Amino acid sequence: MKVLIHDSAEAAIAAIANRIVEKVIAKPTCVLGLATGGTVEPVYEALVQKHEQQNVSYSRIRTFNLDEYVGLSPDHPMSYHHFMEKHLFGRTDIKSENTSIPFGNAINPNEEARRYEAAIKQCGGIDCQLLGIGENGHIGFNEPTSSLSSTVRIKTLAPETVRANSRYFKDIAEVPRLSITMGIGTILCAREIVLIAIGDNKSKAALEMIEGPLSARCPASALQLHPHAEVYLDEAAASQLTLRDYYEAVHPNGKVES
Ligand code: GLP
């Protein structure tokens, strides 16, 4: 795992966005795994800027999002379909037929989960998966105790995730309790993984992911098994790491070779 510590949130965001763009330029038909959440909003803003100001084209990429709330239709304002349209898809030349997000309103959510896992495989798998991280160490909606080899399936949100995500809803009672999410096994099949964690509230999860034991208690610790995972952190998210001198010696200012 490459631990890349940046001196500000802005620097970490710019670095991960540049990394993704590098991959798109190197392979214009690449398959990207995408995430949602407050942390990735500025990452998408940076990708949009690259499109508008530097003519970066996403017209041939294929995308698969990590997850969706069960019960929300794509046009629901709190759905991850809506989030992606607002922050990235609707603002770039990504072709909508090349984007995939699980359908939370599918009549048979278990069948939808199987279909989604198969669709990723049919595409040849994900070249690069973007991840955020929950305060409890979740990735996608793989909450603590998720199987480390899980595939796309229905997961119940942890109470702390319901609370954290309620900031986007009018009332906590409106937050769906179920999601369809890529499994940890699905995520680990991506050829490369880039994860971003920003802020003090992510420092414990970052510590457990990077230096803690490999454990279902912290789902993101499964990234320790991945041969090509990069973790982008700001100072605050890195504040509890104990091997910081080492990370900074290997990657001064969060620099990583191309
Ligand atoms: C949600 C998403 C995760 C995301 C997490 C953190 O629960 N399912 O993919 O990583 O939120 O979000 P934020 O970046 O807003 O803290």
Short mmCIF file of C-alpha atoms and ligand atoms in Angstrom, two decimals:
data_model
loop_
_atom_site.label_atom_id
_atom_site.label_comp_id
_atom_site.label_asym_id
_atom_site.label_seq_id
_atom_site.Cartn_x
_atom_site.Cartn_y
_atom_site.Cartn_z
CA MET A 1 0.00 0.00 0.00
CA LYS A 2 1.37 3.43 -0.92
CA VAL A 3 0.63 5.92 1.85
CA LEU A 4 0.69 9.42 0.36
CA ILE A 5 0.50 12.23 2.90
CA HIS A 6 -0.24 15.72 1.58
CA ASP A 7 0.04 18.94 3.54
CA SER A 8 -3.51 20.02 2.75
CA ALA A 9 -6.85 18.60 1.68
CA GLU A 10 -6.57 20.55 -1.57
CA ALA A 11 -3.20 18.96 -2.37
CA ALA A 12 -4.51 15.44 -1.70
CA ILE A 13 -7.59 16.09 -3.84
CA ALA A 14 -5.52 17.52 -6.72
CA ALA A 15 -3.10 14.58 -6.53
CA ILE A 16 -5.76 11.85 -6.69
CA ALA A 17 -7.60 13.68 -9.49
CA ASN A 18 -4.35 13.96 -11.46
CA ARG A 19 -3.73 10.26 -10.93
CA ILE A 20 -7.15 9.36 -12.33
CA VAL A 21 -6.68 11.65 -15.33
CA GLU A 22 -3.25 10.11 -15.96
CA LYS A 23 -4.94 6.72 -16.17
CA VAL A 24 -7.64 7.97 -18.55
CA ILE A 25 -5.02 9.54 -20.82
CA ALA A 26 -2.90 6.37 -20.80
CA LYS A 27 -5.95 4.20 -21.57
CA PRO A 28 -8.90 6.20 -22.96
CA THR A 29 -11.13 3.10 -22.82
CA CYS A 30 -10.35 2.37 -19.17
CA VAL A 31 -12.96 1.06 -16.76
CA LEU A 32 -13.22 3.26 -13.67
CA GLY A 33 -14.90 2.29 -10.42
CA LEU A 34 -16.49 5.38 -8.85
CA ALA A 35 -17.52 6.41 -5.36
CA THR A 36 -19.91 8.91 -3.79
CA GLY A 37 -19.73 11.05 -0.64
CA GLY A 38 -18.61 14.51 0.37
CA THR A 39 -14.91 13.69 0.03
CA VAL A 40 -15.10 12.81 -3.65
CA GLU A 41 -17.18 15.86 -4.63
CA PRO A 42 -14.07 18.07 -5.04
CA VAL A 43 -12.28 15.21 -6.81
CA TYR A 44 -15.08 15.19 -9.41
CA GLU A 45 -14.92 18.99 -9.58
CA ALA A 46 -11.23 18.64 -10.48
CA LEU A 47 -12.05 16.06 -13.18
CA VAL A 48 -14.66 18.44 -14.61
CA GLN A 49 -12.10 21.28 -14.64
CA LYS A 50 -9.64 19.05 -16.51
CA HIS A 51 -12.35 18.42 -19.09
CA GLU A 52 -13.35 22.06 -19.44
CA GLN A 53 -9.93 23.67 -19.30
CA GLN A 54 -7.52 21.03 -20.60
CA ASN A 55 -9.76 19.17 -23.04
CA VAL A 56 -9.44 15.89 -21.20
CA SER A 57 -12.04 13.57 -22.71
CA TYR A 58 -13.91 10.85 -20.83
CA SER A 59 -15.97 9.89 -23.87
CA ARG A 60 -14.59 6.36 -24.13
CA ILE A 61 -14.33 5.40 -20.46
CA ARG A 62 -16.69 2.91 -18.82
CA THR A 63 -17.73 3.43 -15.21
CA PHE A 64 -19.21 1.32 -12.42
CA ASN A 65 -20.30 2.94 -9.17
CA LEU A 66 -19.78 1.21 -5.88
CA ASP A 67 -23.26 1.33 -4.47
CA GLU A 68 -26.81 2.67 -4.30
CA TYR A 69 -29.53 2.92 -1.65
CA VAL A 70 -32.21 0.25 -1.88
CA GLY A 71 -35.62 1.80 -2.53
CA LEU A 72 -34.45 5.03 -4.18
CA SER A 73 -35.17 5.45 -7.89
CA PRO A 74 -32.48 7.03 -10.12
CA ASP A 75 -34.32 10.36 -10.17
CA HIS A 76 -34.56 10.59 -6.35
CA PRO A 77 -32.52 13.64 -5.26
CA MET A 78 -30.67 11.62 -2.59
CA SER A 79 -29.88 8.68 -4.89
CA TYR A 80 -26.32 8.06 -5.94
CA HIS A 81 -27.56 8.16 -9.56
CA HIS A 82 -28.55 11.76 -8.93
CA PHE A 83 -25.26 12.53 -7.14
CA MET A 84 -23.20 11.24 -10.07
CA GLU A 85 -25.25 13.12 -12.65
CA LYS A 86 -24.90 16.35 -10.66
CA HIS A 87 -21.19 16.15 -9.87
CA LEU A 88 -19.67 14.34 -12.83
CA PHE A 89 -21.74 12.67 -15.54
CA GLY A 90 -23.86 15.72 -16.42
CA ARG A 91 -20.80 17.97 -16.57
CA THR A 92 -18.44 16.01 -18.81
CA ASP A 93 -18.54 14.05 -22.08
CA ILE A 94 -18.96 10.70 -20.31
CA LYS A 95 -21.58 8.76 -22.29
CA SER A 96 -24.52 7.81 -20.10
CA GLU A 97 -24.73 4.39 -21.77
CA ASN A 98 -21.17 3.77 -20.52
CA THR A 99 -22.05 4.42 -16.88
CA SER A 100 -23.46 1.87 -14.45
CA ILE A 101 -24.86 2.24 -10.95
CA PRO A 102 -26.91 -0.48 -9.25
CA PHE A 103 -30.66 0.13 -9.50
CA GLY A 104 -31.87 0.63 -5.94
CA ASN A 105 -35.48 0.42 -7.07
CA ALA A 106 -35.11 -2.97 -8.80
CA ILE A 107 -38.07 -5.25 -8.15
CA ASN A 108 -35.68 -7.98 -7.06
CA PRO A 109 -32.63 -6.36 -5.40
CA ASN A 110 -30.81 -9.70 -4.98
CA GLU A 111 -31.16 -10.36 -8.70
CA GLU A 112 -29.95 -6.81 -9.41
CA ALA A 113 -26.87 -7.48 -7.25
CA ARG A 114 -26.04 -10.63 -9.25
CA ARG A 115 -26.60 -8.79 -12.53
CA TYR A 116 -24.28 -5.97 -11.44
CA GLU A 117 -21.42 -8.27 -10.43
CA ALA A 118 -21.75 -10.09 -13.78
CA ALA A 119 -21.79 -6.79 -15.71
CA ILE A 120 -18.46 -5.76 -14.15
CA LYS A 121 -16.92 -9.12 -15.10
CA GLN A 122 -18.33 -8.93 -18.64
CA CYS A 123 -16.55 -5.60 -19.10
CA GLY A 124 -13.23 -7.20 -18.28
CA GLY A 125 -13.12 -5.88 -14.71
CA ILE A 126 -12.27 -2.50 -13.24
CA ASP A 127 -8.93 -0.90 -14.11
CA CYS A 128 -8.96 1.66 -11.32
CA GLN A 129 -11.34 1.91 -8.38
CA LEU A 130 -11.81 5.23 -6.56
CA LEU A 131 -12.80 4.91 -2.89
CA GLY A 132 -13.67 7.12 0.06
CA ILE A 133 -13.84 5.70 3.57
CA GLY A 134 -16.45 5.84 6.32
CA GLU A 135 -15.55 6.86 9.87
CA ASN A 136 -16.10 3.23 10.86
CA GLY A 137 -13.74 2.01 8.11
CA HIS A 138 -16.43 1.08 5.59
CA ILE A 139 -15.74 1.10 1.85
CA GLY A 140 -18.74 1.23 -0.46
CA PHE A 141 -21.39 0.15 2.03
CA ASN A 142 -19.33 -2.76 3.34
CA GLU A 143 -19.83 -2.17 7.03
CA PRO A 144 -17.69 -3.69 9.81
CA THR A 145 -17.93 -7.52 9.80
CA SER A 146 -18.52 -7.64 6.02
CA SER A 147 -16.93 -10.72 4.48
CA LEU A 148 -13.55 -9.85 3.04
CA SER A 149 -14.38 -11.93 -0.05
CA SER A 150 -17.93 -10.62 -0.55
CA THR A 151 -19.40 -9.82 -3.98
CA VAL A 152 -22.21 -7.38 -4.90
CA ARG A 153 -25.07 -7.86 -2.47
CA ILE A 154 -27.57 -6.20 -0.16
CA LYS A 155 -26.07 -4.74 3.03
CA THR A 156 -27.71 -3.10 6.02
CA LEU A 157 -26.23 0.30 6.89
CA ALA A 158 -24.56 0.56 10.31
CA PRO A 159 -26.29 3.03 12.70
CA GLU A 160 -23.26 5.36 12.54
CA THR A 161 -23.47 5.38 8.71
CA VAL A 162 -27.20 6.19 8.85
CA ARG A 163 -26.33 9.08 11.20
CA ALA A 164 -23.42 10.33 9.06
CA ASN A 165 -25.39 10.17 5.80
CA SER A 166 -28.52 11.75 7.35
CA ARG A 167 -26.90 15.17 6.74
CA TYR A 168 -28.04 14.86 3.13
CA PHE A 169 -31.66 13.99 4.02
CA LYS A 170 -34.39 16.18 5.55
CA ASP A 171 -34.90 13.72 8.37
CA ILE A 172 -32.86 10.76 9.63
CA ALA A 173 -36.02 8.63 9.26
CA GLU A 174 -35.74 9.11 5.48
CA VAL A 175 -32.29 7.50 5.23
CA PRO A 176 -32.65 4.07 3.60
CA ARG A 177 -31.42 1.27 5.85
CA LEU A 178 -30.39 -1.02 2.98
CA SER A 179 -27.98 -0.66 0.09
CA ILE A 180 -26.75 -2.63 -2.91
CA THR A 181 -22.97 -2.49 -2.77
CA MET A 182 -19.96 -3.98 -4.48
CA GLY A 183 -18.43 -6.46 -2.06
CA ILE A 184 -14.94 -6.27 -0.65
CA GLY A 185 -14.01 -9.13 -2.97
CA THR A 186 -15.40 -7.15 -5.92
CA ILE A 187 -13.31 -4.12 -4.92
CA LEU A 188 -10.16 -6.20 -4.47
CA CYS A 189 -10.56 -7.50 -8.06
CA ALA A 190 -9.91 -3.97 -9.40
CA ARG A 191 -6.46 -3.82 -10.95
CA GLU A 192 -5.65 -0.61 -9.08
CA ILE A 193 -7.27 1.15 -6.14
CA VAL A 194 -7.00 4.82 -5.14
CA LEU A 195 -8.59 5.85 -1.82
CA ILE A 196 -8.95 9.34 -0.39
CA ALA A 197 -9.44 10.25 3.28
CA ILE A 198 -9.64 13.85 4.44
CA GLY A 199 -10.02 15.31 7.91
CA ASP A 200 -9.67 14.47 11.56
CA ASN A 201 -12.83 12.41 11.64
CA LYS A 202 -11.20 9.91 9.25
CA SER A 203 -7.91 9.58 11.18
CA LYS A 204 -8.93 6.53 13.24
CA ALA A 205 -10.27 4.71 10.17
CA ALA A 206 -7.07 5.60 8.27
CA LEU A 207 -4.93 4.22 11.12
CA GLU A 208 -6.88 0.96 11.23
CA MET A 209 -6.87 0.61 7.45
CA ILE A 210 -3.14 1.21 7.05
CA GLU A 211 -1.53 -0.07 10.26
CA GLY A 212 -4.22 -2.11 11.95
CA PRO A 213 -4.70 -5.84 11.65
CA LEU A 214 -6.37 -7.21 8.53
CA SER A 215 -9.84 -7.57 9.94
CA ALA A 216 -13.51 -7.45 9.01
CA ARG A 217 -13.76 -4.99 11.93
CA CYS A 218 -12.24 -2.41 9.57
CA PRO A 219 -13.38 -3.33 6.03
CA ALA A 220 -10.85 -0.93 4.43
CA SER A 221 -8.00 -2.95 6.01
CA ALA A 222 -8.67 -5.43 3.17
CA LEU A 223 -6.69 -3.01 0.98
CA GLN A 224 -3.60 -4.43 2.72
CA LEU A 225 -4.16 -7.48 0.49
CA HIS A 226 -4.11 -5.47 -2.72
CA PRO A 227 -0.88 -5.22 -4.74
CA HIS A 228 -1.63 -1.76 -6.20
CA ALA A 229 -3.45 0.38 -3.64
CA GLU A 230 -2.68 4.06 -3.10
CA VAL A 231 -4.06 6.00 -0.14
CA TYR A 232 -4.24 9.80 -0.41
CA LEU A 233 -4.41 11.57 2.95
CA ASP A 234 -4.27 15.12 4.26
CA GLU A 235 -2.39 15.97 7.47
CA ALA A 236 -5.48 15.60 9.62
CA ALA A 237 -6.43 12.15 8.32
CA ALA A 238 -2.78 11.05 8.74
CA SER A 239 -2.52 12.41 12.29
CA GLN A 240 -2.78 9.05 14.11
CA LEU A 241 -0.34 7.09 11.91
CA THR A 242 2.66 5.78 13.86
CA LEU A 243 4.96 5.03 10.91
CA ARG A 244 4.64 8.44 9.38
CA ASP A 245 8.40 9.06 9.04
CA TYR A 246 8.62 5.96 6.90
CA TYR A 247 5.74 6.96 4.59
CA GLU A 248 7.23 10.43 4.18
CA ALA A 249 10.69 9.06 3.46
CA VAL A 250 9.30 6.81 0.71
CA HIS A 251 6.89 9.38 -0.73
CA PRO A 252 8.02 12.92 0.21
CA ASN A 253 5.07 15.33 0.01
CA GLY A 254 2.90 12.43 -1.11
CA LYS A 255 4.75 12.12 -4.43
CA VAL A 256 4.36 8.84 -6.27
CA GLU A 257 6.20 7.79 -9.41
CA SER A 258 3.99 7.47 -12.52
C1 GLP B 1 -20.98 6.64 1.94
C2 GLP B 1 -20.49 5.87 0.71
C3 GLP B 1 -19.01 5.55 0.78
C4 GLP B 1 -18.22 6.78 1.20
C5 GLP B 1 -18.68 7.23 2.56
C6 GLP B 1 -17.89 8.41 3.11
O1 GLP B 1 -21.39 5.84 2.98
N1 GLP B 1 -21.24 4.66 0.52
O2 GLP B 1 -18.57 5.07 -0.49
O3 GLP B 1 -16.83 6.48 1.22
O4 GLP B 1 -20.06 7.60 2.44
O5 GLP B 1 -18.47 9.62 2.74
P1 GLP B 1 -17.87 11.05 3.04
O6 GLP B 1 -16.80 11.23 2.02
O7 GLP B 1 -19.03 11.96 2.84
O8 GLP B 1 -17.35 11.03 4.43
#
